[in-house]
PDB file of C-alpha atoms in Angstrom:
ATOM      1  CA  UNK O   1      -0.158  -0.155  -0.050  1.00  0.00           C
ATOM      2  CA  UNK O   2       2.890   2.052   0.887  1.00  0.00           C
ATOM      3  CA  UNK O   3       4.528   1.957  -2.552  1.00  0.00           C
ATOM      4  CA  UNK O   4       1.269   2.494  -4.241  1.00  0.00           C
ATOM      5  CA  UNK O   5       0.635   5.606  -2.171  1.00  0.00           C
ATOM      6  CA  UNK O   6       4.293   6.758  -3.416  1.00  0.00           C
ATOM      7  CA  UNK O   7       3.837   5.774  -6.965  1.00  0.00           C
ATOM      8  CA  UNK O   8       0.459   8.131  -6.840  1.00  0.00           C
ATOM      9  CA  UNK O   9       2.084  10.990  -5.780  1.00  0.00           C
ATOM     10  CA  UNK O  10       4.788  10.766  -8.203  1.00  0.00           C
ATOM     11  CA  UNK O  11       2.093  10.718 -10.923  1.00  0.00           C
ATOM     12  CA  UNK O  12      -0.319  13.479  -9.214  1.00  0.00           C
ATOM     13  CA  UNK O  13       2.140  16.162  -8.618  1.00  0.00           C
ATOM     14  CA  UNK O  14       1.389  20.053  -8.487  1.00  0.00           C
ATOM     15  CA  UNK O  15      -0.999  22.360  -6.844  1.00  0.00           C
ATOM     16  CA  UNK O  16      -4.430  24.025  -8.189  1.00  0.00           C
ATOM     17  CA  UNK O  17      -3.819  27.171  -8.158  1.00  0.00           C
ATOM     18  CA  UNK O  18      -6.081  30.067  -6.995  1.00  0.00           C
ATOM     19  CA  UNK O  19      -8.801  30.911 -10.099  1.00  0.00           C
ATOM     20  CA  UNK O  20     -11.858  32.970  -9.964  1.00  0.00           C
ATOM     21  CA  UNK O  21     -13.721  31.226 -12.451  1.00  0.00           C
ATOM     22  CA  UNK O  22     -16.027  29.230 -11.105  1.00  0.00           C
ATOM     23  CA  UNK O  23     -15.603  26.155 -13.269  1.00  0.00           C
ATOM     24  CA  UNK O  24     -12.520  23.541 -12.494  1.00  0.00           C
ATOM     25  CA  UNK O  25     -10.741  23.787 -15.752  1.00  0.00           C
ATOM     26  CA  UNK O  26      -8.388  21.517 -17.256  1.00  0.00           C
ATOM     27  CA  UNK O  27      -5.976  21.591 -20.136  1.00  0.00           C
ATOM     28  CA  UNK O  28      -4.937  18.521 -21.305  1.00  0.00           C
ATOM     29  CA  UNK O  29      -1.258  18.449 -24.029  1.00  0.00           C
ATOM     30  CA  UNK O  30      -1.674  15.767 -25.745  1.00  0.00           C
ATOM     31  CA  UNK O  31       0.776  13.617 -28.828  1.00  0.00           C
ATOM     32  CA  UNK O  32      -2.101  12.297 -30.705  1.00  0.00           C
ATOM     33  CA  UNK O  33      -5.471  12.437 -32.257  1.00  0.00           C
ATOM     34  CA  UNK O  34      -6.990   9.625 -30.183  1.00  0.00           C
ATOM     35  CA  UNK O  35      -5.953  11.340 -27.017  1.00  0.00           C
ATOM     36  CA  UNK O  36      -7.511  14.476 -28.061  1.00  0.00           C
ATOM     37  CA  UNK O  37     -10.741  13.110 -29.752  1.00  0.00           C
ATOM     38  CA  UNK O  38     -11.343  11.210 -26.397  1.00  0.00           C
ATOM     39  CA  UNK O  39     -10.892  14.295 -24.117  1.00  0.00           C
ATOM     40  CA  UNK O  40     -12.822  16.478 -26.216  1.00  0.00           C
ATOM     41  CA  UNK O  41     -15.617  13.868 -25.813  1.00  0.00           C
ATOM     42  CA  UNK O  42     -15.603  13.741 -22.568  1.00  0.00           C
ATOM     43  CA  UNK O  43     -15.626  17.256 -22.101  1.00  0.00           C
ATOM     44  CA  UNK O  44     -19.068  17.124 -23.798  1.00  0.00           C
ATOM     45  CA  UNK O  45     -20.267  14.799 -21.668  1.00  0.00           C
ATOM     46  CA  UNK O  46     -19.256  16.987 -18.881  1.00  0.00           C
ATOM     47  CA  UNK O  47     -20.980  20.519 -20.115  1.00  0.00           C
ATOM     48  CA  UNK O  48     -23.639  20.102 -17.663  1.00  0.00           C
ATOM     49  CA  UNK O  49     -21.069  20.278 -14.560  1.00  0.00           C
ATOM     50  CA  UNK O  50     -18.631  22.630 -13.084  1.00  0.00           C
ATOM     51  CA  UNK O  51     -15.832  20.849 -14.908  1.00  0.00           C
ATOM     52  CA  UNK O  52     -14.200  22.224 -18.193  1.00  0.00           C
ATOM     53  CA  UNK O  53     -11.567  20.058 -20.327  1.00  0.00           C
ATOM     54  CA  UNK O  54      -9.780  21.893 -22.878  1.00  0.00           C
ATOM     55  CA  UNK O  55      -7.345  19.968 -25.322  1.00  0.00           C
ATOM     56  CA  UNK O  56      -4.268  21.057 -26.894  1.00  0.00           C
ATOM     57  CA  UNK O  57      -2.725  18.786 -29.792  1.00  0.00           C
ATOM     58  CA  UNK O  58       1.296  19.275 -29.401  1.00  0.00           C
ATOM     59  CA  UNK O  59       3.465  20.338 -32.442  1.00  0.00           C
ATOM     60  CA  UNK O  60       6.075  17.544 -31.454  1.00  0.00           C
ATOM     61  CA  UNK O  61       5.360  13.969 -30.301  1.00  0.00           C
ATOM     62  CA  UNK O  62       7.900  13.800 -27.939  1.00  0.00           C
ATOM     63  CA  UNK O  63       7.483  13.964 -24.261  1.00  0.00           C
ATOM     64  CA  UNK O  64      10.077  16.508 -24.316  1.00  0.00           C
ATOM     65  CA  UNK O  65       8.639  18.467 -27.384  1.00  0.00           C
ATOM     66  CA  UNK O  66       5.139  18.277 -25.612  1.00  0.00           C
ATOM     67  CA  UNK O  67       6.415  19.924 -21.993  1.00  0.00           C
ATOM     68  CA  UNK O  68       7.986  22.825 -24.353  1.00  0.00           C
ATOM     69  CA  UNK O  69       4.680  23.500 -26.328  1.00  0.00           C
ATOM     70  CA  UNK O  70       3.164  23.288 -22.767  1.00  0.00           C
ATOM     71  CA  UNK O  71       4.949  25.673 -21.179  1.00  0.00           C
ATOM     72  CA  UNK O  72       5.081  28.236 -24.137  1.00  0.00           C
ATOM     73  CA  UNK O  73       1.157  28.081 -24.500  1.00  0.00           C
ATOM     74  CA  UNK O  74       1.111  28.363 -20.361  1.00  0.00           C
ATOM     75  CA  UNK O  75       3.056  31.246 -20.501  1.00  0.00           C
ATOM     76  CA  UNK O  76       1.859  32.969 -23.055  1.00  0.00           C
ATOM     77  CA  UNK O  77      -1.461  32.550 -21.515  1.00  0.00           C
ATOM     78  CA  UNK O  78      -1.266  33.610 -18.048  1.00  0.00           C
ATOM     79  CA  UNK O  79      -1.566  30.293 -16.049  1.00  0.00           C
ATOM     80  CA  UNK O  80      -5.583  30.594 -16.766  1.00  0.00           C
ATOM     81  CA  UNK O  81      -6.297  27.226 -15.952  1.00  0.00           C
ATOM     82  CA  UNK O  82      -6.531  25.079 -12.964  1.00  0.00           C
ATOM     83  CA  UNK O  83      -4.758  22.025 -13.849  1.00  0.00           C
ATOM     84  CA  UNK O  84      -2.359  21.148 -16.503  1.00  0.00           C
ATOM     85  CA  UNK O  85      -2.069  17.964 -17.924  1.00  0.00           C
ATOM     86  CA  UNK O  86       0.499  15.726 -20.267  1.00  0.00           C
ATOM     87  CA  UNK O  87      -0.654  12.977 -22.248  1.00  0.00           C
ATOM     88  CA  UNK O  88       1.921  11.095 -23.780  1.00  0.00           C
ATOM     89  CA  UNK O  89       2.839   7.208 -24.468  1.00  0.00           C
ATOM     90  CA  UNK O  90       6.305   5.416 -24.323  1.00  0.00           C
ATOM     91  CA  UNK O  91       6.684   5.059 -28.243  1.00  0.00           C
ATOM     92  CA  UNK O  92       9.968   6.498 -28.760  1.00  0.00           C
ATOM     93  CA  UNK O  93      10.764   8.370 -25.537  1.00  0.00           C
ATOM     94  CA  UNK O  94      13.835   7.504 -23.894  1.00  0.00           C
ATOM     95  CA  UNK O  95      13.279   6.524 -20.134  1.00  0.00           C
ATOM     96  CA  UNK O  96      16.207   8.768 -19.224  1.00  0.00           C
ATOM     97  CA  UNK O  97      13.427  11.788 -20.903  1.00  0.00           C
ATOM     98  CA  UNK O  98      10.836  10.309 -19.346  1.00  0.00           C
ATOM     99  CA  UNK O  99      11.737  10.919 -15.978  1.00  0.00           C
ATOM    100  CA  UNK O 100      13.072  14.395 -16.698  1.00  0.00           C
ATOM    101  CA  UNK O 101       9.249  15.277 -17.821  1.00  0.00           C
ATOM    102  CA  UNK O 102       7.770  13.511 -14.761  1.00  0.00           C
ATOM    103  CA  UNK O 103       9.736  15.396 -12.386  1.00  0.00           C
ATOM    104  CA  UNK O 104       8.166  18.877 -13.591  1.00  0.00           C
ATOM    105  CA  UNK O 105       5.763  19.435 -10.433  1.00  0.00           C
ATOM    106  CA  UNK O 106       3.402  21.953 -12.032  1.00  0.00           C
ATOM    107  CA  UNK O 107       1.865  19.277 -14.601  1.00  0.00           C
ATOM    108  CA  UNK O 108       0.317  16.124 -14.013  1.00  0.00           C
ATOM    109  CA  UNK O 109       1.334  12.940 -15.817  1.00  0.00           C
ATOM    110  CA  UNK O 110      -0.803  10.705 -17.647  1.00  0.00           C
ATOM    111  CA  UNK O 111       1.479   7.978 -19.225  1.00  0.00           C
ATOM    112  CA  UNK O 112       0.774   4.686 -20.816  1.00  0.00           C
ATOM    113  CA  UNK O 113       2.675   1.983 -22.022  1.00  0.00           C
ATOM    114  CA  UNK O 114       2.672   1.186 -24.886  1.00  0.00           C
ATOM    115  CA  UNK O 115       0.180   3.419 -25.892  1.00  0.00           C
ATOM    116  CA  UNK O 116      -3.023   5.208 -24.981  1.00  0.00           C
ATOM    117  CA  UNK O 117      -5.215   2.538 -26.533  1.00  0.00           C
ATOM    118  CA  UNK O 118      -4.700   0.351 -23.156  1.00  0.00           C
ATOM    119  CA  UNK O 119      -6.979   2.723 -21.202  1.00  0.00           C
ATOM    120  CA  UNK O 120      -9.680   1.770 -23.973  1.00  0.00           C
ATOM    121  CA  UNK O 121      -9.182  -2.322 -23.840  1.00  0.00           C
ATOM    122  CA  UNK O 122      -9.163  -1.631 -20.012  1.00  0.00           C
ATOM    123  CA  UNK O 123     -12.875  -1.077 -20.598  1.00  0.00           C
ATOM    124  CA  UNK O 124     -13.633  -4.506 -21.656  1.00  0.00           C
ATOM    125  CA  UNK O 125     -10.414  -6.673 -19.813  1.00  0.00           C
ATOM    126  CA  UNK O 126      -7.860  -6.874 -17.589  1.00  0.00           C
ATOM    127  CA  UNK O 127      -4.762  -6.553 -19.711  1.00  0.00           C
ATOM    128  CA  UNK O 128      -1.358  -7.657 -17.553  1.00  0.00           C
ATOM    129  CA  UNK O 129       0.930  -9.236 -19.824  1.00  0.00           C
ATOM    130  CA  UNK O 130       3.704  -7.494 -21.836  1.00  0.00           C
ATOM    131  CA  UNK O 131       2.060  -6.288 -25.379  1.00  0.00           C
ATOM    132  CA  UNK O 132       2.411  -3.944 -28.444  1.00  0.00           C
ATOM    133  CA  UNK O 133      -0.036  -1.296 -29.526  1.00  0.00           C
ATOM    134  CA  UNK O 134      -0.922  -3.257 -32.644  1.00  0.00           C
ATOM    135  CA  UNK O 135      -1.921  -6.303 -30.669  1.00  0.00           C
ATOM    136  CA  UNK O 136      -4.248  -4.032 -28.294  1.00  0.00           C
ATOM    137  CA  UNK O 137      -5.863  -2.540 -31.027  1.00  0.00           C
ATOM    138  CA  UNK O 138      -6.437  -6.188 -32.515  1.00  0.00           C
ATOM    139  CA  UNK O 139      -8.555  -6.532 -29.120  1.00  0.00           C
ATOM    140  CA  UNK O 140      -9.913  -3.650 -29.143  1.00  0.00           C
ATOM    141  CA  UNK O 141     -11.715  -3.964 -32.778  1.00  0.00           C
ATOM    142  CA  UNK O 142     -13.162  -7.568 -30.870  1.00  0.00           C
ATOM    143  CA  UNK O 143     -15.381  -5.292 -29.200  1.00  0.00           C
ATOM    144  CA  UNK O 144     -15.624  -2.246 -31.435  1.00  0.00           C
ATOM    145  CA  UNK O 145     -15.339  -3.347 -34.866  1.00  0.00           C
ATOM    146  CA  UNK O 146     -15.622  -0.279 -36.502  1.00  0.00           C
ATOM    147  CA  UNK O 147     -12.543   1.200 -34.238  1.00  0.00           C
ATOM    148  CA  UNK O 148      -9.976   3.507 -35.781  1.00  0.00           C
ATOM    149  CA  UNK O 149      -7.227   6.008 -34.155  1.00  0.00           C
ATOM    150  CA  UNK O 150      -8.900   9.285 -34.217  1.00  0.00           C
ATOM    151  CA  UNK O 151     -12.197   8.345 -33.767  1.00  0.00           C
ATOM    152  CA  UNK O 152     -14.490  10.754 -33.004  1.00  0.00           C
ATOM    153  CA  UNK O 153     -17.110  10.411 -29.697  1.00  0.00           C
ATOM    154  CA  UNK O 154     -14.711   8.083 -27.931  1.00  0.00           C
ATOM    155  CA  UNK O 155     -15.872   8.332 -24.348  1.00  0.00           C
ATOM    156  CA  UNK O 156     -19.669   8.432 -25.239  1.00  0.00           C
ATOM    157  CA  UNK O 157     -18.724   4.845 -26.903  1.00  0.00           C
ATOM    158  CA  UNK O 158     -16.534   3.835 -23.487  1.00  0.00           C
ATOM    159  CA  UNK O 159     -18.483   5.898 -20.738  1.00  0.00           C
ATOM    160  CA  UNK O 160     -21.117   2.902 -20.070  1.00  0.00           C
ATOM    161  CA  UNK O 161     -17.960   0.512 -19.196  1.00  0.00           C
ATOM    162  CA  UNK O 162     -16.030   3.284 -17.126  1.00  0.00           C
ATOM    163  CA  UNK O 163     -16.235   1.973 -13.719  1.00  0.00           C
ATOM    164  CA  UNK O 164     -14.938  -1.404 -15.129  1.00  0.00           C
ATOM    165  CA  UNK O 165     -11.523   0.680 -16.752  1.00  0.00           C
ATOM    166  CA  UNK O 166     -10.931   2.139 -13.444  1.00  0.00           C
ATOM    167  CA  UNK O 167     -11.453  -0.913 -11.281  1.00  0.00           C
ATOM    168  CA  UNK O 168      -8.883  -2.760 -14.069  1.00  0.00           C
ATOM    169  CA  UNK O 169      -6.197   0.063 -14.181  1.00  0.00           C
ATOM    170  CA  UNK O 170      -6.475  -0.090  -9.864  1.00  0.00           C
ATOM    171  CA  UNK O 171      -5.630  -4.031 -10.054  1.00  0.00           C
ATOM    172  CA  UNK O 172      -2.591  -3.266 -13.063  1.00  0.00           C
ATOM    173  CA  UNK O 173      -1.448  -0.959 -10.327  1.00  0.00           C
ATOM    174  CA  UNK O 174      -1.987  -3.191  -7.858  1.00  0.00           C
ATOM    175  CA  UNK O 175      -0.239  -6.377  -9.522  1.00  0.00           C
ATOM    176  CA  UNK O 176       2.594  -4.023 -10.457  1.00  0.00           C
ATOM    177  CA  UNK O 177       2.950  -2.471  -6.927  1.00  0.00           C
ATOM    178  CA  UNK O 178       3.568  -6.099  -5.859  1.00  0.00           C
ATOM    179  CA  UNK O 179       5.913  -6.982  -7.831  1.00  0.00           C
ATOM    180  CA  UNK O 180       8.193  -4.068  -8.368  1.00  0.00           C
ATOM    181  CA  UNK O 181       9.671  -1.492  -7.075  1.00  0.00           C
ATOM    182  CA  UNK O 182       7.573   1.772  -7.797  1.00  0.00           C
ATOM    183  CA  UNK O 183      10.508   3.806  -9.138  1.00  0.00           C
ATOM    184  CA  UNK O 184      10.807   1.636 -12.324  1.00  0.00           C
ATOM    185  CA  UNK O 185       7.002   1.797 -13.304  1.00  0.00           C
ATOM    186  CA  UNK O 186       7.602   3.893 -16.398  1.00  0.00           C
ATOM    187  CA  UNK O 187       9.657   0.621 -17.636  1.00  0.00           C
ATOM    188  CA  UNK O 188       6.747  -1.752 -17.142  1.00  0.00           C
ATOM    189  CA  UNK O 189       4.553  -2.801 -19.988  1.00  0.00           C
ATOM    190  CA  UNK O 190       1.613  -2.941 -19.846  1.00  0.00           C
ATOM    191  CA  UNK O 191       0.942   0.516 -17.550  1.00  0.00           C
ATOM    192  CA  UNK O 192      -1.475   3.691 -18.026  1.00  0.00           C
ATOM    193  CA  UNK O 193      -2.675   5.734 -15.396  1.00  0.00           C
ATOM    194  CA  UNK O 194      -5.219   7.346 -16.851  1.00  0.00           C
ATOM    195  CA  UNK O 195      -7.858   6.447 -14.190  1.00  0.00           C
ATOM    196  CA  UNK O 196      -6.081   8.874 -12.087  1.00  0.00           C
ATOM    197  CA  UNK O 197      -7.708  11.843 -14.090  1.00  0.00           C
ATOM    198  CA  UNK O 198     -11.115  10.566 -13.012  1.00  0.00           C
ATOM    199  CA  UNK O 199      -9.705  10.588  -9.420  1.00  0.00           C
ATOM    200  CA  UNK O 200      -9.426  14.038  -9.738  1.00  0.00           C
ATOM    201  CA  UNK O 201     -12.781  14.979 -11.506  1.00  0.00           C
ATOM    202  CA  UNK O 202     -14.477  12.752  -8.739  1.00  0.00           C
ATOM    203  CA  UNK O 203     -13.346  15.463  -5.961  1.00  0.00           C
ATOM    204  CA  UNK O 204     -13.963  18.269  -7.939  1.00  0.00           C
TER     205      UNK O 204
END
C-alpha cells in the first residue's frame, strides 16, 4: 500500500492554483488524435457540470517536445487553468526523457506503456502481460469492430464501462506494486494511469 501511495504521489504532483473562474478548468496537452478526440468527447459529456476540459494537440510527439509546447502555451495564456496535464505514450521516448518530464511538478502526467489504447481495452478486460499497440488495437476491434485511431465520440462509446476500466486500471497498478519497485513503473508494460484523471474529477 505504501508503494502504491508513493507511485500515485509521483504521478499527481502540482497544486491547484487560485482561480476566480467558478468552473474547474483542465487542459490536456496530447501527442495524438486519439487522445484529443477522447478528451474532447469527455468534455462534451461534462458540459452540464462545473468542469471544463480544453485539449491541445502538441506540434511534437516526444515527451520533451510536448512539455516545451505546454510551457509556451501556459506562459502566453497567463496560467489560466487549474490543472495542467501532459498526456503521452512510451513510443520512442527514452526512459531518461520520460523521467525528466515527470519531475515537472507543475504538471500532472498521464502516461501509457505501450500506448493510450491500453486505457481503452481496460474498459473490456484486464491486460497484465507485455503487449504492443498493434495487438491492443486487435483486441479493441473484437469489442468495437469499427474502431480506428482518432475516432470521434470515443468517450461516449466507452462511458457505460468506465467503472470497469477504473477497476482494471487499479488492479493493474496493484499487481505492479506487488511485483516491482514503484520507481521503475515507467518501464513496465503494460502500464497506464489514465484512471487518475477520474480520481481528480470525482473530488472536484
